[in-house]
XYZ file of C-alpha atoms in Angstrom:
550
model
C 76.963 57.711 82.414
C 74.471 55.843 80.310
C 75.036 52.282 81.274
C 74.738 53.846 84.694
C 71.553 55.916 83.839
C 69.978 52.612 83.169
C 71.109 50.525 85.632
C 69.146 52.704 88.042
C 66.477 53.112 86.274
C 65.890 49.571 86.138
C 66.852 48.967 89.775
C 63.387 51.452 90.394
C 65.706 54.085 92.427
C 66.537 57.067 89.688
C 63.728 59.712 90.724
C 63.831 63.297 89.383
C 65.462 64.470 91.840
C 68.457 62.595 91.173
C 68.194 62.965 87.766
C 68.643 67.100 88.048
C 71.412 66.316 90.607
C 73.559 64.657 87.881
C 72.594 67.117 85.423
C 73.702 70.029 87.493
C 77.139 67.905 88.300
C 77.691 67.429 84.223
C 77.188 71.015 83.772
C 79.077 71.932 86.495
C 82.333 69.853 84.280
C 81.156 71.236 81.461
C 80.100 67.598 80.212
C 76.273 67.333 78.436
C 73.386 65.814 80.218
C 72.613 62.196 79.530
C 69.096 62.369 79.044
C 68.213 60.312 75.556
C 66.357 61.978 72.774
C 63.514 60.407 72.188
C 62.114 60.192 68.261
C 58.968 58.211 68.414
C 58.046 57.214 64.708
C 54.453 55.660 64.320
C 52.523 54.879 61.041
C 48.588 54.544 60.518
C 47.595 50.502 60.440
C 50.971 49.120 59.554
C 50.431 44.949 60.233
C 53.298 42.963 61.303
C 52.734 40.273 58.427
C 54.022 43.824 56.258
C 57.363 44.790 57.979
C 59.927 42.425 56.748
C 62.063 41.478 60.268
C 59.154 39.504 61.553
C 59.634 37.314 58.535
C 55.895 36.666 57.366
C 56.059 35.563 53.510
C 54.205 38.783 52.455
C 57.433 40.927 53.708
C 59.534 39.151 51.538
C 57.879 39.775 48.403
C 57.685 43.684 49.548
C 60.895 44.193 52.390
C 61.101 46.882 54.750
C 65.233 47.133 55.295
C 65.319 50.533 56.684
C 62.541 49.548 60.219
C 64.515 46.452 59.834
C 67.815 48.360 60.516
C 65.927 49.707 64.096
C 64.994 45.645 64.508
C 68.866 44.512 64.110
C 70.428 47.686 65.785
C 68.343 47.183 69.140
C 65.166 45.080 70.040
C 62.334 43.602 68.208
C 59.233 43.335 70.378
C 57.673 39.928 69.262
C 54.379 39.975 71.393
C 53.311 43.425 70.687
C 49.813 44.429 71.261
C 47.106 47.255 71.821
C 44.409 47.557 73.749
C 41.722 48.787 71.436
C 42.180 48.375 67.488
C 41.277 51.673 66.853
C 43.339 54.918 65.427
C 42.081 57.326 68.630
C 41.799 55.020 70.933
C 45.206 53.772 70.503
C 46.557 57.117 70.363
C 45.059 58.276 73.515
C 46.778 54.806 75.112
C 49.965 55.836 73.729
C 50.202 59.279 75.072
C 48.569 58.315 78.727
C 49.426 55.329 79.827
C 46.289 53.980 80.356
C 42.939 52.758 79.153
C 40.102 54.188 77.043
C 37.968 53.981 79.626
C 40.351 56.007 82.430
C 41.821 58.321 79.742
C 38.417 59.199 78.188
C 38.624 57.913 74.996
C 37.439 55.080 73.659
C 36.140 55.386 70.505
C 36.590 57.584 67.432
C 34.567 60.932 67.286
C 35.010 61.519 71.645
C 36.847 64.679 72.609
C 40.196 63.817 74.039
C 41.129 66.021 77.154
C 44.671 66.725 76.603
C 45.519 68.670 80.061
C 45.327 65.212 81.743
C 48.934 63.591 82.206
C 50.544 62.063 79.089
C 54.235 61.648 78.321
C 54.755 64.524 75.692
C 53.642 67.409 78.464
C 55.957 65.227 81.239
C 58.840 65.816 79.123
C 58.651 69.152 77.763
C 58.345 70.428 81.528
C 61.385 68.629 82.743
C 63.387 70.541 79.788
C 62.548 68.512 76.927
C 62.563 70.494 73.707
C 59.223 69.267 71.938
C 57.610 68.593 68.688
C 54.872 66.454 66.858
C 54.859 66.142 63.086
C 51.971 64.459 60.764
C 48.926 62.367 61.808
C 47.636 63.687 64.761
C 43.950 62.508 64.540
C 42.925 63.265 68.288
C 40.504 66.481 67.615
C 41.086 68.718 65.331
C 44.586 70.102 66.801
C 46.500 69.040 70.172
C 44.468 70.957 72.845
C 46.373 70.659 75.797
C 49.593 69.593 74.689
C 52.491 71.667 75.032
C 54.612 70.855 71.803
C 57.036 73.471 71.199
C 56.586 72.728 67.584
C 53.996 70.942 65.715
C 52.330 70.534 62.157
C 50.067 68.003 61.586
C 47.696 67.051 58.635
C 43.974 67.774 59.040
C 42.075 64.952 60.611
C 42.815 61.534 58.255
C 45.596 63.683 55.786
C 45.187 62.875 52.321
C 47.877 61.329 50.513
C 48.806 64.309 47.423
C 49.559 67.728 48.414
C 47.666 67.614 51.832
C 46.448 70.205 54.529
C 49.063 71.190 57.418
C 47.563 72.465 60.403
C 50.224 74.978 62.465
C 49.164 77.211 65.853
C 49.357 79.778 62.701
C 46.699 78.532 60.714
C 46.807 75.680 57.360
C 48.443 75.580 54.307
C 48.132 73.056 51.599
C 51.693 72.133 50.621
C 52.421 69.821 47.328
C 53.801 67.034 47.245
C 53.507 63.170 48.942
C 52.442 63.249 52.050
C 55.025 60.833 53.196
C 58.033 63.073 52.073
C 56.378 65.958 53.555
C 56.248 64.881 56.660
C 59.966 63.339 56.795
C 61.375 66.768 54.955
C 59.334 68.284 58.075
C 61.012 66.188 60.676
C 64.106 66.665 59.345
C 64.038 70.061 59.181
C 63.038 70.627 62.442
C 65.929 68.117 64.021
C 68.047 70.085 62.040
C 67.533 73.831 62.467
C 64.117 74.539 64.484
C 64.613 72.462 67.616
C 66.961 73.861 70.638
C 69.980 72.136 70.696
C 70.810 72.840 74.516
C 67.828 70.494 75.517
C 67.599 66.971 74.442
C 64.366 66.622 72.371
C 61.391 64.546 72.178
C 59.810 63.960 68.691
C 56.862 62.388 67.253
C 56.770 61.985 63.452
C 53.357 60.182 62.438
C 52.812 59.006 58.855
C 49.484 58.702 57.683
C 50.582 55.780 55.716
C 49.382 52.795 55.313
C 46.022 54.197 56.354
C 43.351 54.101 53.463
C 42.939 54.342 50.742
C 46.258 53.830 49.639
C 47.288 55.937 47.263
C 51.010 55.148 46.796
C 53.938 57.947 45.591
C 54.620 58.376 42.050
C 57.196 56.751 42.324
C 55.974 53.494 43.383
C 52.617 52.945 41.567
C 53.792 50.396 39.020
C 56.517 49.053 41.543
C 54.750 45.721 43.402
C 51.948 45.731 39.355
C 53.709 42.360 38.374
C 54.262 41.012 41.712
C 51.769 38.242 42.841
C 51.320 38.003 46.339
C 49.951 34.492 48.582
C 46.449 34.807 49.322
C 45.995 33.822 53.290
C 44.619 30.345 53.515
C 41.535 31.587 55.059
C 40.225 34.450 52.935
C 37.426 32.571 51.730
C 36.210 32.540 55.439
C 32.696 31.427 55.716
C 32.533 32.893 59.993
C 31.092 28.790 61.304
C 30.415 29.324 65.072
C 31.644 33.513 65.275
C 28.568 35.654 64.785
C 30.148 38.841 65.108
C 32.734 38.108 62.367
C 29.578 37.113 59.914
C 28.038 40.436 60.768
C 31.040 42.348 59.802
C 31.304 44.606 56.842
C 34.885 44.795 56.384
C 35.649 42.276 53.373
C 38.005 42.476 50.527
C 35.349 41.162 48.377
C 32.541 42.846 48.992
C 32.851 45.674 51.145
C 35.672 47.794 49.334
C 35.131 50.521 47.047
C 35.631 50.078 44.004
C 37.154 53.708 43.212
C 37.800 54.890 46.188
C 39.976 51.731 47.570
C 40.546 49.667 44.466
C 41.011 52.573 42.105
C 38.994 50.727 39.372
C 37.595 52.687 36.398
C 34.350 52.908 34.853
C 35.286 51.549 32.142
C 38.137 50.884 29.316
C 40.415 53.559 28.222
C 38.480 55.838 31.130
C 40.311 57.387 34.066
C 37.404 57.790 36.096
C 37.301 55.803 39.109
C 33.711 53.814 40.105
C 31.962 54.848 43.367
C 34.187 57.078 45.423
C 32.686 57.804 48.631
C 35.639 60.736 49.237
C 36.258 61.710 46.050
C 38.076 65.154 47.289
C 41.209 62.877 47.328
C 41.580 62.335 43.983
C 40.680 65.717 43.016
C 43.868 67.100 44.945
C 46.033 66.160 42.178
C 47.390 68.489 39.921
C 46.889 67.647 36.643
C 50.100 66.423 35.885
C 49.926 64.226 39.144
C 46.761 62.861 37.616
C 48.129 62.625 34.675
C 50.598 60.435 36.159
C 48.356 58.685 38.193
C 45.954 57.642 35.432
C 48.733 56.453 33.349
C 50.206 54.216 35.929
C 46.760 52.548 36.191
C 45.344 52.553 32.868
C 46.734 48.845 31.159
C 45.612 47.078 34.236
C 42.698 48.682 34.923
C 41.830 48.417 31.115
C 42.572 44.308 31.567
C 40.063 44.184 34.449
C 37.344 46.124 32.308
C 37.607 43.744 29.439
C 37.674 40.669 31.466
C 35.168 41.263 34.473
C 32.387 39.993 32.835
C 33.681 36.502 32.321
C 34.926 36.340 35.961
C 33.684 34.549 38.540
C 32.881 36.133 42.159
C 35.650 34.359 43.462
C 38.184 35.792 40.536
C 37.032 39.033 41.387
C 37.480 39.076 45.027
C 41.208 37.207 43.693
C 42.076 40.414 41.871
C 40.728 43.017 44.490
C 42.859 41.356 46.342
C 46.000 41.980 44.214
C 45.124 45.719 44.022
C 44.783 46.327 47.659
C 48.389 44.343 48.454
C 49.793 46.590 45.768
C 48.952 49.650 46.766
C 48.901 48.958 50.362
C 52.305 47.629 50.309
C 53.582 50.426 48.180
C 52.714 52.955 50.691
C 54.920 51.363 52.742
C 57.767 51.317 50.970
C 57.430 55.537 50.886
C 57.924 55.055 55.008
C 60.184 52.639 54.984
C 62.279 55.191 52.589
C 61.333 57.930 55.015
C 62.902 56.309 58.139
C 65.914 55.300 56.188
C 66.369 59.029 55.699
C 66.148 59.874 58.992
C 68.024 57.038 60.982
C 70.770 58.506 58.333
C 70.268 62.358 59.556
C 70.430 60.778 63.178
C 73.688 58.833 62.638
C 75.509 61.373 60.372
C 74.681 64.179 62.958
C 76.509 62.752 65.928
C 72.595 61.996 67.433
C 72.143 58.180 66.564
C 74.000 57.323 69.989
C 71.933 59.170 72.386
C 68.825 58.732 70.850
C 65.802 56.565 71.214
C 64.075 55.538 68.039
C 60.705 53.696 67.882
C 58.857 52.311 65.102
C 55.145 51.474 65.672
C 51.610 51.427 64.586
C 48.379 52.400 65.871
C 47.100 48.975 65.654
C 47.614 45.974 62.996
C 45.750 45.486 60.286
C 44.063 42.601 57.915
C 45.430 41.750 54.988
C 43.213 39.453 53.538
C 43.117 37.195 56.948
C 39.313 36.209 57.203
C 38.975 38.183 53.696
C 39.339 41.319 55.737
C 40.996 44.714 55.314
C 40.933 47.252 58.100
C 41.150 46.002 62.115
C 39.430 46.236 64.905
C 38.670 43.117 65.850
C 40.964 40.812 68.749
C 41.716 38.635 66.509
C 46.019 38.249 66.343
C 46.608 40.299 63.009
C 44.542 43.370 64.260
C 45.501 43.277 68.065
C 49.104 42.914 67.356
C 51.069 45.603 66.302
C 54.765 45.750 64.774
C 57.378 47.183 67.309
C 60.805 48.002 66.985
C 63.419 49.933 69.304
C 66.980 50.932 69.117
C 69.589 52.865 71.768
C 73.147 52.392 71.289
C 74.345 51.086 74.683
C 71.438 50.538 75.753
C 70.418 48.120 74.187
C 71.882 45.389 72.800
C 71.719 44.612 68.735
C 69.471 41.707 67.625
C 67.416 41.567 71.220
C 64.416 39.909 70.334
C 61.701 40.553 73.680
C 59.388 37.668 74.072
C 57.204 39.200 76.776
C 53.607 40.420 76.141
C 53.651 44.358 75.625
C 50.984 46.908 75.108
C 51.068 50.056 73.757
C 50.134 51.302 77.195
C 53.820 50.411 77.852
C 55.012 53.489 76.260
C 54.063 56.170 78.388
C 55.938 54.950 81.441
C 58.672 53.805 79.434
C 59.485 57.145 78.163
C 58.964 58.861 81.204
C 60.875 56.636 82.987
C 64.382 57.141 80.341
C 63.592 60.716 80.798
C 64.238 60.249 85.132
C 60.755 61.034 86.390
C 58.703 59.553 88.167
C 56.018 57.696 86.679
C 52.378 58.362 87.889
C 50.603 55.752 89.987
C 47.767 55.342 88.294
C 48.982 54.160 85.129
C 47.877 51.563 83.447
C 51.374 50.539 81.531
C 54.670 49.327 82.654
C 57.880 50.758 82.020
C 59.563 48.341 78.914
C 63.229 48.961 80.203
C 63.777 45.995 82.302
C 62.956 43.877 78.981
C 65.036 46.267 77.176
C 67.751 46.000 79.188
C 68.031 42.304 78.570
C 67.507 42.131 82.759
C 64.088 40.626 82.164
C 61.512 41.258 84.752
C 60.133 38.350 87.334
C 56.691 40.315 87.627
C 56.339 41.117 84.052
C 52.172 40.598 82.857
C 50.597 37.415 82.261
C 47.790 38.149 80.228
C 46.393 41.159 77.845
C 43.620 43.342 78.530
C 41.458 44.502 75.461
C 38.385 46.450 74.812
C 37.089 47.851 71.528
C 33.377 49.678 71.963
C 32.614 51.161 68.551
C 29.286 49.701 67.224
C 27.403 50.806 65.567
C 30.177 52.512 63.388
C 32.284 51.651 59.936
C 32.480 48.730 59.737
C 29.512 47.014 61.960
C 31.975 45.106 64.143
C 30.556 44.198 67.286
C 31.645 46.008 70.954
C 33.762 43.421 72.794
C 36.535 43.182 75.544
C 38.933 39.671 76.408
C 41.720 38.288 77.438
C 44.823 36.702 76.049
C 47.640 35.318 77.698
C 49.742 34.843 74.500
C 48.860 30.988 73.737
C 45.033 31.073 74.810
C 42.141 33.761 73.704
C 38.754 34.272 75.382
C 36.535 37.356 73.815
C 33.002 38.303 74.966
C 31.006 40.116 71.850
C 28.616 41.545 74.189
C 26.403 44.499 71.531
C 24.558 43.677 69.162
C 24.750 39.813 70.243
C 26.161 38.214 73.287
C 28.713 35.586 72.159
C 32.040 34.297 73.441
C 34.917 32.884 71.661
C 37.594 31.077 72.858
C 41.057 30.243 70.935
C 44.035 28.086 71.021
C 46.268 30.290 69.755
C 49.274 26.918 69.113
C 46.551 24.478 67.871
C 44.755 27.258 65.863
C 46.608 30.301 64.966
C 44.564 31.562 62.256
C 41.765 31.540 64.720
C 39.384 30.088 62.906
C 37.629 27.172 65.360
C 35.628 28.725 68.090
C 36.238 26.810 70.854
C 34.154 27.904 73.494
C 31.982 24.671 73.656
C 34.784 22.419 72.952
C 34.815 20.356 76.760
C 38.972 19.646 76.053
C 39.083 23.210 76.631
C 36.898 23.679 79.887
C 39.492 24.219 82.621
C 41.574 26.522 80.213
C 38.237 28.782 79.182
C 37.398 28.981 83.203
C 41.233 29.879 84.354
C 40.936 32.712 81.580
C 37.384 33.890 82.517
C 38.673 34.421 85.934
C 41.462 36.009 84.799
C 39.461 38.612 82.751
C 37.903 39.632 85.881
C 40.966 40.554 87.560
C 42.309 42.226 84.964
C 38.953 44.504 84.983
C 39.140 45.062 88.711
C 42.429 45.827 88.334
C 42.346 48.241 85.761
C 39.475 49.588 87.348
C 37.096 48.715 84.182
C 33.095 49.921 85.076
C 30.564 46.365 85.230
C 28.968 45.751 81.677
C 25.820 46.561 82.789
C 27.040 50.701 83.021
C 27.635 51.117 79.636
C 26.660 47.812 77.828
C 23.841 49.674 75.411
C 25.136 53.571 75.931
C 24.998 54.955 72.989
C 27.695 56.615 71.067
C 28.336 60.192 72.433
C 30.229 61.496 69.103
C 31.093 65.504 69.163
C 31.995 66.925 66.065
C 35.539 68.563 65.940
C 35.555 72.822 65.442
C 36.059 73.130 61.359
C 39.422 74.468 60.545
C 37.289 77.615 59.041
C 36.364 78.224 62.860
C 39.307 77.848 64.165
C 41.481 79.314 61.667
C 39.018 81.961 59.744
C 42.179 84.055 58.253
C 42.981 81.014 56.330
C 40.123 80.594 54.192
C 39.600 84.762 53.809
């Protein structure tokens, strides 16, 4: 029936209707629907260059094997992108289908209407049994979804013993956040879903989000390991104003305590400015204990040597610190998939199940001397994406085609047999999937990020890419374009926008950005160019849930 099932699909002629028909026949036989499960697994700011079957040099210092078994099981999406670089944002694209500017959010701190269509809903009312489990981070708790099930962490998590959020109120539970959430997902596959419908799960770490704070178990594990510093870290910005305006470096824009974990000084366990410092202060004290312990020798070496180092040995060893601990929260996932790909193929579930592996967006590590994302620039706009179905599709497909995270929504509708709303934004990835390919697949990438002013001071901009060229207009505070050749110039670091070699390609893409605004329905700059930021606080979990905090 599967092979089948898909066929159809991808042939555009399976419709609901249909798919109820066949159900109804199966039962009829006494034979189980078809329908896949669907367990969509996404971390917080995972970069490609840090999941090991995309082969960047970082990986193999620090490998992922467990999203790598996803990768050689099924397909690995090569040209994976979103179309804002932002946790919410990106989110709200997942879930709809569509666009900040159609779905209603576009930047961090907006109220997300959740009645409005988006995939989880679709599928719990065609008899999907439901459930979401970790990061949430659009408002305070899923207003307007219908999850059968879900517990997710209060607004960014926190790495040690965190804040769970239930329809019941929240509970801080101890432990790593990381384990929490798989013992969670695992628990709920296991013995609190309903086993007569298939099931739809999302399971969203808050790792690798900031700032990093890696289990117990792997604090000292990447201490000795030196990894490359990217050939451009020392970026001095010639001809991009918005990336010299930025305030998103390594170098000089970290904290010190808060993201680097340094100490005030030798033999101390106190960390230097600490602009959240409720984190730390979760730990027990035998966590903290721990924690200090792991830290203290080279945190003690950097207090007796800073003094004699150079600005540019400083920024060296920041550098260090934030690929160890970023890379170390990592592992923690990686272990946490592992655990459940096992659960899925020792439970008889691994063949009718659809497993994803994504991030929100990418994320900088040390590319331009940046942490964090946001920007279009390749290591923030892509994102890592892995799939696997048994039968479906075939192990070791690698999909060359541009994707979006838009691409989702439809995608998982469609595997479920409904029909796929008109108005979105995405296309269903099946065809690709299906090794089929698809003759009227995209040509070019839409993008739009919009928060300034905000963390970070990166300016608002939208562009186009087309997978080998890059043309981005920085239109608030300053109106600036840049232009890339992404063969001749992959690091992006030559602005190209004046260069005359490049006129014909810079006017094709131009042209093409237009179209891809009129076709996604994108309002004229000159609506919202200078609109201020509209932010609306979230409820506190005190209003919401006063019986917890009696």
């Amino acid at each position: 029936m599967k092979k089948a099932l898909l066929s159809s699909l991808v042939a555009g002629v399976f419709t609901l209707p249909l798919v109820n028909s066949a159900v109804a026949a199966e039962q009829e036989t006494g034979a189980s629907p078809e329908r896949p499960n669907i367990l969509f697994i996404m971390s917080d700011d995972h970069a490609v260059q840090a999941l090991s079957a995309y082969g960047h040099p970082i990986s193999k210092l620090a490998p992922t094997p467990n999203l790598d078994r996803i990768a050689a099981n099924g397909a690995k999406f090569q040209r994976s992108y979103v179309t804002n670089s932002l946790c919410g944002p990106s989110r709200a694209a997942m879930l709809t289908g569509k666009f900040g500017h159609e779905n209603g959010f576009t930047y961090n701190g907006q109220i997300f209407d959740g009645t409005q269509f988006n995939w989880p809903n679709a599928l719990q009312d065609s008899g999907y049994a439901t459930a979401m489990i970790g990061k949430w981070h659009i408002n305070r708790i899923p207003n307007g979804f219908n999850f059968e099930h879900w517990e997710i962490l209060n607004d960014q998590g926190e790495y040690y013993n965190p804040d769970f959020i239930t329809a019941d109120g929240v509970k801080m539970e101890m432990g790593y956040t990381t384990d929490l959430i798989t013992d969670k997902t695992l628990a709920w596959l296991d013995k609190g879903r309903d086993k007569s419908k298939p099931f739809a799960l999302l399971m969203h770490h808050k790792a690798p989000h900031r700032n990093w704070m890696p289990a117990p178990r792997h604090t000292q594990l990447f201490e000795d390991v030196e990894f490359p510093l990217p050939d451009n870290f020392f970026d001095g910005y010639e001809g991009r104003v918005a990336a010299s305006k930025q305030t998103m470096t390594i170098a000089n824009h970290t904290q010190d305590g808060h993201d680097i974990k340094m100490t005030v000084a030798e033999g101390e366990g106190e960390w230097r400015k600490d602009i959240w410092p409720h984190l730390l202060a979760r730990l027990t004290d035998e966590q903290r204990a721990e924690w200090d312990n792991a830290y203290q020798a080279r945190n003690d070496y950097m207090n007796a040597n800073e003094a004699n180092w150079s600005e540019k040995q400083m920024a060296e060893w920041k550098y260090q610190r934030y690929m160890q601990d970023y890379l170390a929260t990592i592992v923690a996932v990686d272990e946490s998939v592992g655990e459940v790909l096992d659960y899925l193929e020792e439970s008889g579930l691994s063949d009718n199940t659809l497993v994803v592996y994504t991030s929100d967006q990418g994320f900088f590590l040390g590319e331009h001397g940046f942490y964090d994302k946001r920007f279009m620039y390749e290591e923030s706009f892509s994102t890592p994406l892995v799939m696997q179905l048994p039968g479906v599709i075939k192990p070791g497909t690698v999909v060359n085609e541009l994707v979006q995270n838009i691409d989702y929504a439809p995608t998982f509708i469609q595997l479920a047999g409904l029909e796929t709303p008109a108005d979105i934004h995405g296309k269903s990835l099946l065809p690709l999937l299906s090794g089929q390919g698809h003759s009227g697949w995209r040509d070019a990438l839409y993008y739009h990020y919009y928060e300034f002013p905000g963390f970070h001071d990166v300016a608002r901009h939208y562009g186009v890419s087309d997978g080998r060229f890059k043309l981005i207009h920085f239109y608030n505070p300053d109106d600036q374009w840049e232009f890339y050749d992404l063969e001749a110039d992959p690091s992006e670091m030559v602005n190209a926008i004046d260069d005359p070699r490049y006129k014909e390609e810079v006017g094709r893409l131009i042209h093409r950005l237009a179209q891809l605004q009129d076709e996604y329905g994108v309002p004229p700059l000159k609506e919202w160019r200078d609109e201020p930021l509209d932010r609306h606080p979230n409820p506190s979990l005190e209003e919401l849930f006063p019986h917890s905090f009696k």
